[in-house]
């Protein structure tokens, strides 16, 4: 797509000369027709790229919904385990799936930024990048937000430091331990991801 745009931009700067004297020149008319064909090809390629991105976002949304179901099943198993029942609470499979989906969404984000750069260099009337890119950015941002929020889980439920270490039983002014985990693990040295944990001490108002 970038090569097509560079070729069109070069031909446009070289051949397009809006001059009345050349408007009837057969050679100039032929050059304009070739230039128009390049623009139509560029427009078609842009629309195809945007359509593929729409398709990928649709698939990622479906995958995210499936991950939400898997995460709900994991929470149910964790609750049964806290109550003394059997259950496998290994988070490694979920972490792998969440991470791969996160990597795909961030790659789409980079692609959208590249498309914005192309739009800044060359645009035209009814340019699909102008109309559709902001909508794709909003949709992608929403998916990333939902994914990262749901990827933050309590791996080990709060428990008191007594002999039984029974989970889900807390007392006022008693020490307890817990462990949280972010299921999206992206290996990016330039933009490391961090998850900070704090206790909300805000007391909700009493019901009336």
mmCIF file of C-alpha atoms in Angstrom:
data_model
loop_
_atom_site.group_PDB
_atom_site.id
_atom_site.type_symbol
_atom_site.label_atom_id
_atom_site.label_comp_id
_atom_site.label_asym_id
_atom_site.label_seq_id
_atom_site.Cartn_x
_atom_site.Cartn_y
_atom_site.Cartn_z
ATOM 1 C CA UNK A 1 0.000 0.000 0.000
ATOM 2 C CA UNK A 2 2.833 2.376 0.815
ATOM 3 C CA UNK A 3 4.561 1.560 -2.492
ATOM 4 C CA UNK A 4 1.359 2.238 -4.420
ATOM 5 C CA UNK A 5 0.953 5.557 -2.668
ATOM 6 C CA UNK A 6 4.550 6.589 -3.334
ATOM 7 C CA UNK A 7 4.161 5.701 -7.020
ATOM 8 C CA UNK A 8 0.955 7.713 -7.309
ATOM 9 C CA UNK A 9 2.428 10.675 -5.433
ATOM 10 C CA UNK A 10 5.485 10.708 -7.695
ATOM 11 C CA UNK A 11 3.429 10.541 -10.893
ATOM 12 C CA UNK A 12 1.057 13.209 -9.607
ATOM 13 C CA UNK A 13 3.882 15.642 -8.883
ATOM 14 C CA UNK A 14 5.571 14.946 -12.223
ATOM 15 C CA UNK A 15 2.659 14.752 -14.650
ATOM 16 C CA UNK A 16 -0.202 16.770 -13.202
ATOM 17 C CA UNK A 17 0.053 20.290 -14.570
ATOM 18 C CA UNK A 18 -3.347 22.051 -14.673
ATOM 19 C CA UNK A 19 -2.649 24.199 -17.701
ATOM 20 C CA UNK A 20 -5.250 25.335 -20.220
ATOM 21 C CA UNK A 21 -2.782 24.975 -23.077
ATOM 22 C CA UNK A 22 -2.189 21.294 -22.295
ATOM 23 C CA UNK A 23 -5.777 20.363 -21.568
ATOM 24 C CA UNK A 24 -6.281 19.258 -25.184
ATOM 25 C CA UNK A 25 -2.894 17.636 -25.619
ATOM 26 C CA UNK A 26 -3.488 13.893 -26.340
ATOM 27 C CA UNK A 27 -0.277 12.908 -24.564
ATOM 28 C CA UNK A 28 -1.237 14.907 -21.475
ATOM 29 C CA UNK A 29 -4.738 13.417 -21.496
ATOM 30 C CA UNK A 30 -3.196 9.946 -21.608
ATOM 31 C CA UNK A 31 -0.976 10.823 -18.639
ATOM 32 C CA UNK A 32 -4.014 12.020 -16.682
ATOM 33 C CA UNK A 33 -5.856 8.793 -17.457
ATOM 34 C CA UNK A 34 -2.916 6.753 -16.207
ATOM 35 C CA UNK A 35 -2.788 8.930 -13.097
ATOM 36 C CA UNK A 36 -6.506 8.402 -12.505
ATOM 37 C CA UNK A 37 -6.036 4.640 -12.832
ATOM 38 C CA UNK A 38 -3.289 4.740 -10.196
ATOM 39 C CA UNK A 39 -5.551 6.704 -7.869
ATOM 40 C CA UNK A 40 -8.391 4.224 -8.335
ATOM 41 C CA UNK A 41 -6.028 1.347 -7.595
ATOM 42 C CA UNK A 42 -4.751 3.114 -4.476
ATOM 43 C CA UNK A 43 -8.308 3.776 -3.319
ATOM 44 C CA UNK A 44 -9.275 0.138 -3.882
ATOM 45 C CA UNK A 45 -6.264 -1.108 -1.919
ATOM 46 C CA UNK A 46 -7.020 1.246 0.959
ATOM 47 C CA UNK A 47 -10.591 -0.005 1.137
ATOM 48 C CA UNK A 48 -9.414 -3.619 1.096
ATOM 49 C CA UNK A 49 -7.000 -2.992 3.985
ATOM 50 C CA UNK A 50 -9.728 -1.286 6.010
ATOM 51 C CA UNK A 51 -12.157 -4.134 5.293
ATOM 52 C CA UNK A 52 -9.588 -6.681 6.494
ATOM 53 C CA UNK A 53 -9.068 -4.679 9.664
ATOM 54 C CA UNK A 54 -12.816 -4.636 10.268
ATOM 55 C CA UNK A 55 -12.838 -8.402 9.829
ATOM 56 C CA UNK A 56 -9.923 -8.891 12.225
ATOM 57 C CA UNK A 57 -11.558 -6.698 14.852
ATOM 58 C CA UNK A 58 -14.735 -8.744 14.532
ATOM 59 C CA UNK A 59 -12.795 -11.970 15.057
ATOM 60 C CA UNK A 60 -10.887 -10.545 18.002
ATOM 61 C CA UNK A 61 -14.151 -9.449 19.599
ATOM 62 C CA UNK A 62 -15.522 -12.978 19.249
ATOM 63 C CA UNK A 63 -12.318 -14.385 20.736
ATOM 64 C CA UNK A 64 -12.487 -11.924 23.626
ATOM 65 C CA UNK A 65 -16.040 -13.067 24.413
ATOM 66 C CA UNK A 66 -14.856 -16.685 24.448
ATOM 67 C CA UNK A 67 -12.030 -15.723 26.794
ATOM 68 C CA UNK A 68 -14.548 -14.065 29.089
ATOM 69 C CA UNK A 69 -16.450 -17.345 29.274
ATOM 70 C CA UNK A 70 -13.243 -19.253 30.031
ATOM 71 C CA UNK A 71 -12.350 -16.697 32.687
ATOM 72 C CA UNK A 72 -15.786 -17.075 34.263
ATOM 73 C CA UNK A 73 -15.298 -20.846 34.400
ATOM 74 C CA UNK A 74 -11.891 -20.330 36.019
ATOM 75 C CA UNK A 75 -13.398 -18.057 38.686
ATOM 76 C CA UNK A 76 -16.063 -20.671 39.412
ATOM 77 C CA UNK A 77 -13.360 -23.343 39.836
ATOM 78 C CA UNK A 78 -11.399 -21.005 42.085
ATOM 79 C CA UNK A 79 -14.461 -20.422 44.250
ATOM 80 C CA UNK A 80 -15.103 -24.159 44.577
ATOM 81 C CA UNK A 81 -11.470 -24.664 45.528
ATOM 82 C CA UNK A 82 -11.738 -21.965 48.198
ATOM 83 C CA UNK A 83 -14.731 -23.795 49.656
ATOM 84 C CA UNK A 84 -12.792 -27.046 49.810
ATOM 85 C CA UNK A 85 -13.899 -28.619 46.546
ATOM 86 C CA UNK A 86 -11.768 -29.891 43.651
ATOM 87 C CA UNK A 87 -10.685 -27.619 40.820
ATOM 88 C CA UNK A 88 -7.808 -26.732 38.503
ATOM 89 C CA UNK A 89 -6.919 -23.031 38.810
ATOM 90 C CA UNK A 90 -3.833 -23.025 36.587
ATOM 91 C CA UNK A 91 -3.748 -19.650 34.798
ATOM 92 C CA UNK A 92 -1.094 -20.515 32.207
ATOM 93 C CA UNK A 93 -3.529 -21.363 29.359
ATOM 94 C CA UNK A 94 -5.572 -18.212 29.979
ATOM 95 C CA UNK A 95 -2.412 -16.126 30.146
ATOM 96 C CA UNK A 96 -1.276 -17.509 26.790
ATOM 97 C CA UNK A 97 -4.610 -16.761 25.123
ATOM 98 C CA UNK A 98 -4.937 -13.286 26.637
ATOM 99 C CA UNK A 99 -1.362 -12.424 25.668
ATOM 100 C CA UNK A 100 -1.754 -13.562 22.062
ATOM 101 C CA UNK A 101 -4.969 -11.581 21.679
ATOM 102 C CA UNK A 102 -3.321 -8.535 23.241
ATOM 103 C CA UNK A 103 -0.366 -8.808 20.875
ATOM 104 C CA UNK A 104 -2.715 -8.976 17.900
ATOM 105 C CA UNK A 105 -4.656 -5.908 19.022
ATOM 106 C CA UNK A 106 -1.488 -3.887 19.605
ATOM 107 C CA UNK A 107 -0.255 -4.874 16.139
ATOM 108 C CA UNK A 108 -3.515 -3.574 14.695
ATOM 109 C CA UNK A 109 -2.927 -0.380 16.631
ATOM 110 C CA UNK A 110 0.482 0.022 14.987
ATOM 111 C CA UNK A 111 -1.082 -0.610 11.588
ATOM 112 C CA UNK A 112 -3.695 2.080 12.209
ATOM 113 C CA UNK A 113 -0.940 4.530 13.083
ATOM 114 C CA UNK A 114 0.826 3.654 9.828
ATOM 115 C CA UNK A 115 -2.412 4.256 7.900
ATOM 116 C CA UNK A 116 -2.748 7.646 9.575
ATOM 117 C CA UNK A 117 0.784 8.500 8.456
ATOM 118 C CA UNK A 118 -0.121 7.545 4.891
ATOM 119 C CA UNK A 119 -3.244 9.689 5.063
ATOM 120 C CA UNK A 120 -1.187 12.663 6.213
ATOM 121 C CA UNK A 121 0.999 12.331 3.117
ATOM 122 C CA UNK A 122 -1.670 11.685 0.472
ATOM 123 C CA UNK A 123 -5.399 12.220 0.709
ATOM 124 C CA UNK A 124 -8.147 12.933 -1.779
ATOM 125 C CA UNK A 125 -11.881 13.382 -2.090
ATOM 126 C CA UNK A 126 -13.848 10.507 -0.497
ATOM 127 C CA UNK A 127 -10.684 9.076 1.004
ATOM 128 C CA UNK A 128 -11.792 6.002 3.033
ATOM 129 C CA UNK A 129 -8.991 6.569 5.533
ATOM 130 C CA UNK A 130 -10.539 9.889 6.549
ATOM 131 C CA UNK A 131 -13.977 8.426 7.245
ATOM 132 C CA UNK A 132 -13.202 4.951 8.589
ATOM 133 C CA UNK A 133 -9.902 5.235 10.472
ATOM 134 C CA UNK A 134 -11.333 7.161 13.472
ATOM 135 C CA UNK A 135 -14.115 4.579 13.850
ATOM 136 C CA UNK A 136 -11.603 1.734 13.743
ATOM 137 C CA UNK A 137 -9.436 3.496 16.323
ATOM 138 C CA UNK A 138 -12.390 3.871 18.679
ATOM 139 C CA UNK A 139 -13.415 0.244 18.252
ATOM 140 C CA UNK A 140 -9.852 -0.956 18.800
ATOM 141 C CA UNK A 141 -9.424 1.248 21.877
ATOM 142 C CA UNK A 142 -12.602 -0.183 23.394
ATOM 143 C CA UNK A 143 -11.435 -3.746 22.787
ATOM 144 C CA UNK A 144 -8.031 -3.079 24.344
ATOM 145 C CA UNK A 145 -9.651 -1.440 27.365
ATOM 146 C CA UNK A 146 -12.029 -4.348 27.934
ATOM 147 C CA UNK A 147 -9.255 -6.898 27.425
ATOM 148 C CA UNK A 148 -6.822 -5.300 29.875
ATOM 149 C CA UNK A 149 -9.497 -4.766 32.514
ATOM 150 C CA UNK A 150 -10.629 -8.377 32.364
ATOM 151 C CA UNK A 151 -7.005 -9.604 32.268
ATOM 152 C CA UNK A 152 -6.384 -8.318 35.795
ATOM 153 C CA UNK A 153 -7.395 -11.169 38.108
ATOM 154 C CA UNK A 154 -6.955 -12.174 41.733
ATOM 155 C CA UNK A 155 -4.796 -15.270 41.428
ATOM 156 C CA UNK A 156 -4.849 -16.022 45.146
ATOM 157 C CA UNK A 157 -7.884 -14.962 47.128
ATOM 158 C CA UNK A 158 -7.289 -13.037 50.388
ATOM 159 C CA UNK A 159 -6.450 -15.288 53.313
ATOM 160 C CA UNK A 160 -5.488 -14.692 56.924
ATOM 161 C CA UNK A 161 -2.062 -15.823 58.188
ATOM 162 C CA UNK A 162 -3.368 -18.456 60.553
ATOM 163 C CA UNK A 163 -2.797 -22.172 60.480
ATOM 164 C CA UNK A 164 -5.648 -22.989 58.162
ATOM 165 C CA UNK A 165 -5.101 -19.990 55.869
ATOM 166 C CA UNK A 166 -8.698 -20.218 54.934
ATOM 167 C CA UNK A 167 -9.541 -17.961 51.971
ATOM 168 C CA UNK A 168 -12.403 -15.501 51.729
ATOM 169 C CA UNK A 169 -12.562 -15.069 55.526
ATOM 170 C CA UNK A 170 -11.286 -11.642 56.620
ATOM 171 C CA UNK A 171 -11.597 -9.801 59.897
ATOM 172 C CA UNK A 172 -11.411 -6.120 60.639
ATOM 173 C CA UNK A 173 -7.875 -4.928 61.535
ATOM 174 C CA UNK A 174 -6.407 -8.330 60.646
ATOM 175 C CA UNK A 175 -3.503 -8.890 58.297
ATOM 176 C CA UNK A 176 -4.134 -10.857 55.145
ATOM 177 C CA UNK A 177 -2.295 -11.855 52.001
ATOM 178 C CA UNK A 178 -3.412 -12.024 48.395
ATOM 179 C CA UNK A 179 -1.874 -12.155 44.938
ATOM 180 C CA UNK A 180 -3.072 -10.506 41.733
ATOM 181 C CA UNK A 181 -1.963 -11.209 38.182
ATOM 182 C CA UNK A 182 -2.128 -9.491 34.814
ATOM 183 C CA UNK A 183 -2.793 -12.110 32.151
ATOM 184 C CA UNK A 184 -1.493 -9.989 29.261
ATOM 185 C CA UNK A 185 2.305 -10.262 29.175
ATOM 186 C CA UNK A 186 3.844 -8.189 26.396
ATOM 187 C CA UNK A 187 7.605 -8.273 25.886
ATOM 188 C CA UNK A 188 8.215 -4.629 25.014
ATOM 189 C CA UNK A 189 11.325 -3.085 26.533
ATOM 190 C CA UNK A 190 10.396 0.405 25.375
ATOM 191 C CA UNK A 191 6.902 0.298 26.908
ATOM 192 C CA UNK A 192 6.875 -2.128 29.851
ATOM 193 C CA UNK A 193 3.475 -2.871 31.328
ATOM 194 C CA UNK A 194 2.976 -2.558 35.065
ATOM 195 C CA UNK A 195 0.012 -3.324 37.292
ATOM 196 C CA UNK A 196 -0.158 -1.451 40.589
ATOM 197 C CA UNK A 197 -2.337 -2.722 43.427
ATOM 198 C CA UNK A 198 -3.828 -0.614 46.198
ATOM 199 C CA UNK A 199 -6.577 -1.076 48.762
ATOM 200 C CA UNK A 200 -9.590 1.157 48.399
ATOM 201 C CA UNK A 201 -10.326 2.500 51.874
ATOM 202 C CA UNK A 202 -13.369 4.442 50.776
ATOM 203 C CA UNK A 203 -16.419 3.579 52.852
ATOM 204 C CA UNK A 204 -19.622 3.403 50.834
ATOM 205 C CA UNK A 205 -22.528 5.434 52.199
ATOM 206 C CA UNK A 206 -24.961 3.593 54.402
ATOM 207 C CA UNK A 207 -28.221 2.596 52.697
ATOM 208 C CA UNK A 208 -31.228 4.721 53.510
#
